[in-house]
């Protein structure tokens, strides 16, 4: 029977492992990590970089967006990122709506960094990651981290190679966090969180994104004792009573503790449970609206799997129920269906906080005080931004590609300035305009002696006697100027009438 790998039957898992073990060459100079492990010719990766579809990606579970719509969304997101503080303060509902529609893949990493507050954190702590990265680290955490590196998305081409750039960056990020928060150290559930971030951004940005998720979105989840995750399990169980009473009664009847089925869901933010297209959509909304999205996803899955009597007939005991929750039906995890169901769950951040206070009182009554008191949880990007107002320079987008322009020598610069000054002087000199005489002057215009009278039109048939008479008249006009010239105010209509009558006389003489 085929083994279930991340909720999908990994039929070709054995062949992939055999192929990798037989073709691996540590000294190979091939380009990607997957090529180093022998996948150069036989690998088949999906558009997210997973080899063989190991993360349950298929054409049926992802929504294809038309390129024109994708380009429009990219333009809108670029405008938002350029004026991030204004959008977050004045038009946050629009930001939330665009996160619900899905962040464009080309801008997802940058948007996640802005939403989580990692961009501001990085700008306010310049050089901190490099300082932590240069330190050796605590040996007790380094050994555990080393053992976990190859377990994080082993069929993604970024992490498929032992010692590849993906695993190296993952080690750097996790080691830096143990130095940044030595009281917390390292938790295995942090590795998939950091790996998802590394798929979309450089190591330094992924580190600050991890810091924000651990301190603002999921505080206390990765601390010793895991008290925060147990508390959130009780909150999820209490909210389930309102969303799906049938599922709540079934779990309560068989005494199935929430920590048994929701630990990996919440601590890994569903990155190891859902198809990858759904993971990305959930993270878009999670980093925008906070932990209530994680609660909603858990409630949707419980309601779909245990919310009807037909479903409950197949799981008569604790074991059958747990097996059912470990193998969630793909149709309930499909991107379009899941996102729509998440938006319809009537659970708000206020509901989560109200239930949190209730469960905290019950915890203190039954178990005493918490051993580790995490900082207060912040529900979403806007609350994080208002709690720590950024400076304008913290939100400026730094170019990823910088072109170095060669500096010009002083002599070349001087020659360019001289050329510019000569060009300006030549433009200032106004060249004299030549007066072109009017070949058809009006009667009121002064006639110069050098101007010859215009030749008659070729179409007029004039007799020799009339032509001689015209020449005589013109000669007389040159000697004695006429005394009865028409006034300048004479209308053109009168002139045309006179010229027409004279033409008729000349023609019919």
Tab-separated table of C-alpha atoms in Angstrom, residues 239-409:
chain	number	residue	atom	x	y	z
A	239	UNK	CA	-15.203	27.948	19.436
A	240	UNK	CA	-16.093	24.631	17.783
A	241	UNK	CA	-19.161	24.352	20.022
A	242	UNK	CA	-20.611	27.411	18.316
A	243	UNK	CA	-19.498	26.624	14.760
A	244	UNK	CA	-20.259	22.869	14.663
A	245	UNK	CA	-22.081	21.471	17.739
A	246	UNK	CA	-22.167	17.973	16.216
A	247	UNK	CA	-18.384	17.809	15.819
A	248	UNK	CA	-17.927	19.267	19.305
A	249	UNK	CA	-20.114	16.627	20.946
A	250	UNK	CA	-18.365	13.819	19.073
A	251	UNK	CA	-14.884	14.932	20.177
A	252	UNK	CA	-16.096	15.494	23.716
A	253	UNK	CA	-17.776	12.066	23.824
A	254	UNK	CA	-14.607	10.214	22.844
A	255	UNK	CA	-12.409	12.487	25.009
A	256	UNK	CA	-10.141	13.502	22.165
A	257	UNK	CA	-7.920	16.287	23.456
A	258	UNK	CA	-7.356	19.159	20.954
A	259	UNK	CA	-3.600	18.897	21.384
A	260	UNK	CA	-3.732	15.541	19.561
A	261	UNK	CA	-4.917	16.931	16.222
A	262	UNK	CA	-4.268	20.683	16.168
A	263	UNK	CA	-0.629	20.946	17.276
A	264	UNK	CA	0.935	20.586	13.840
A	265	UNK	CA	-1.858	22.627	12.256
A	266	UNK	CA	-1.256	25.670	14.423
A	267	UNK	CA	2.485	25.491	15.129
A	268	UNK	CA	3.341	25.080	11.432
A	269	UNK	CA	0.539	27.414	10.259
A	270	UNK	CA	-0.859	24.565	8.096
A	271	UNK	CA	2.268	24.574	5.917
A	272	UNK	CA	2.573	20.774	6.279
A	273	UNK	CA	-1.133	20.000	5.991
A	274	UNK	CA	-2.691	21.814	3.027
A	275	UNK	CA	-1.942	21.812	-0.710
A	276	UNK	CA	0.638	24.452	-1.478
A	277	UNK	CA	-1.748	26.745	-3.332
A	278	UNK	CA	-3.992	26.764	-0.262
A	279	UNK	CA	-0.994	27.271	2.057
A	280	UNK	CA	-0.051	30.467	0.245
A	281	UNK	CA	-3.603	31.842	0.332
A	282	UNK	CA	-3.917	31.030	4.048
A	283	UNK	CA	-0.615	32.765	4.780
A	284	UNK	CA	-1.688	35.841	2.788
A	285	UNK	CA	-4.713	36.224	5.069
A	286	UNK	CA	-2.889	35.088	8.220
A	287	UNK	CA	-0.178	37.745	7.964
A	288	UNK	CA	-2.853	40.363	7.278
A	289	UNK	CA	-5.483	39.480	9.900
A	290	UNK	CA	-3.560	37.462	12.462
A	291	UNK	CA	-4.209	34.198	14.286
A	292	UNK	CA	-7.981	34.261	13.811
A	293	UNK	CA	-7.328	32.933	10.285
A	294	UNK	CA	-5.541	29.894	11.765
A	295	UNK	CA	-8.513	29.273	14.055
A	296	UNK	CA	-10.919	29.580	11.136
A	297	UNK	CA	-9.002	27.061	9.032
A	298	UNK	CA	-9.032	24.561	11.903
A	299	UNK	CA	-12.746	25.060	12.449
A	300	UNK	CA	-13.483	24.579	8.740
A	301	UNK	CA	-11.560	21.294	8.604
A	302	UNK	CA	-13.227	19.952	11.761
A	303	UNK	CA	-16.662	20.963	10.547
A	304	UNK	CA	-16.170	19.399	7.111
A	305	UNK	CA	-14.778	16.121	8.460
A	306	UNK	CA	-16.998	15.672	11.538
A	307	UNK	CA	-19.933	17.986	10.979
A	308	UNK	CA	-22.465	15.502	9.544
A	309	UNK	CA	-23.982	12.281	10.855
A	310	UNK	CA	-22.865	10.406	7.748
A	311	UNK	CA	-19.252	11.291	8.521
A	312	UNK	CA	-19.584	10.231	12.149
A	313	UNK	CA	-20.867	6.767	11.193
A	314	UNK	CA	-17.417	5.946	9.825
A	315	UNK	CA	-15.599	6.860	13.069
A	316	UNK	CA	-17.094	5.080	16.043
A	317	UNK	CA	-14.103	5.520	18.332
A	318	UNK	CA	-11.060	7.605	19.139
A	319	UNK	CA	-8.722	5.777	16.776
A	320	UNK	CA	-11.056	6.053	13.768
A	321	UNK	CA	-11.621	9.753	14.474
A	322	UNK	CA	-7.905	10.476	14.635
A	323	UNK	CA	-7.302	8.569	11.394
A	324	UNK	CA	-10.036	10.605	9.732
A	325	UNK	CA	-8.476	13.893	10.847
A	326	UNK	CA	-5.044	12.802	9.643
A	327	UNK	CA	-6.347	12.118	6.122
A	328	UNK	CA	-8.529	15.110	5.290
A	329	UNK	CA	-10.378	14.820	1.989
A	330	UNK	CA	-8.700	16.878	-0.776
A	331	UNK	CA	-11.933	18.584	-1.811
A	332	UNK	CA	-12.116	20.325	1.570
A	333	UNK	CA	-8.568	21.629	1.166
A	334	UNK	CA	-9.026	22.938	-2.371
A	335	UNK	CA	-7.988	26.560	-2.685
A	336	UNK	CA	-11.290	28.058	-3.843
A	337	UNK	CA	-13.492	26.059	-1.480
A	338	UNK	CA	-11.269	26.563	1.569
A	339	UNK	CA	-10.847	30.311	1.157
A	340	UNK	CA	-14.587	30.822	0.753
A	341	UNK	CA	-15.320	28.752	3.850
A	342	UNK	CA	-12.701	30.634	5.871
A	343	UNK	CA	-14.309	33.976	5.042
A	344	UNK	CA	-17.731	32.705	6.104
A	345	UNK	CA	-16.721	31.427	9.568
A	346	UNK	CA	-18.215	33.847	12.149
A	347	UNK	CA	-15.099	34.129	14.349
A	348	UNK	CA	-13.470	37.510	14.944
A	349	UNK	CA	-10.355	38.613	16.776
A	350	UNK	CA	-12.562	39.816	19.621
A	351	UNK	CA	-14.084	36.343	19.942
A	352	UNK	CA	-10.607	34.822	20.144
A	353	UNK	CA	-9.509	37.297	22.823
A	354	UNK	CA	-12.694	36.829	24.852
A	355	UNK	CA	-12.284	33.068	24.815
A	356	UNK	CA	-8.599	33.446	25.599
A	357	UNK	CA	-9.373	35.255	28.865
A	358	UNK	CA	-11.943	32.600	29.772
A	359	UNK	CA	-9.567	29.707	29.137
A	360	UNK	CA	-6.712	31.488	30.904
A	361	UNK	CA	-8.796	31.804	34.072
A	362	UNK	CA	-9.702	28.124	33.858
A	363	UNK	CA	-6.035	27.217	33.308
A	364	UNK	CA	-4.931	29.178	36.390
A	365	UNK	CA	-7.684	27.578	38.456
A	366	UNK	CA	-6.800	24.019	37.430
A	367	UNK	CA	-3.043	24.182	36.774
A	368	UNK	CA	-1.787	27.385	38.340
A	369	UNK	CA	0.198	30.184	36.732
A	370	UNK	CA	1.869	29.825	33.357
A	371	UNK	CA	5.550	28.994	33.557
A	372	UNK	CA	6.299	31.143	30.501
A	373	UNK	CA	4.392	34.386	30.054
A	374	UNK	CA	4.521	35.347	26.375
A	375	UNK	CA	4.039	38.927	25.159
A	376	UNK	CA	0.483	39.920	24.186
A	377	UNK	CA	-0.719	38.584	20.857
A	378	UNK	CA	-1.317	41.119	18.068
A	379	UNK	CA	-4.144	40.406	15.667
A	380	UNK	CA	-2.950	41.432	12.252
A	381	UNK	CA	-0.677	43.775	10.365
A	382	UNK	CA	-2.487	47.001	11.236
A	383	UNK	CA	-2.289	46.396	14.997
A	384	UNK	CA	1.416	45.601	14.699
A	385	UNK	CA	2.048	48.796	12.740
A	386	UNK	CA	0.102	50.975	15.180
A	387	UNK	CA	1.900	49.422	18.152
A	388	UNK	CA	5.299	50.231	16.660
A	389	UNK	CA	4.868	53.244	14.325
A	390	UNK	CA	7.514	53.115	11.597
A	391	UNK	CA	9.599	55.958	10.304
A	392	UNK	CA	9.180	56.991	6.696
A	393	UNK	CA	12.655	55.732	5.783
A	394	UNK	CA	11.827	52.328	7.309
A	395	UNK	CA	9.211	51.736	4.612
A	396	UNK	CA	11.282	52.814	1.620
A	397	UNK	CA	11.771	50.086	-0.946
A	398	UNK	CA	15.421	49.355	-1.570
A	399	UNK	CA	16.337	48.424	-5.150
A	400	UNK	CA	17.419	44.842	-5.621
A	401	UNK	CA	19.669	45.677	-8.595
A	402	UNK	CA	22.072	48.620	-8.343
A	403	UNK	CA	23.945	49.797	-11.443
A	404	UNK	CA	27.283	51.482	-10.866
A	405	UNK	CA	27.757	54.360	-13.339
A	406	UNK	CA	31.450	55.055	-14.100
A	407	UNK	CA	32.572	58.496	-12.969
A	408	UNK	CA	33.736	60.885	-15.708
A	409	UNK	CA	37.236	62.408	-15.623
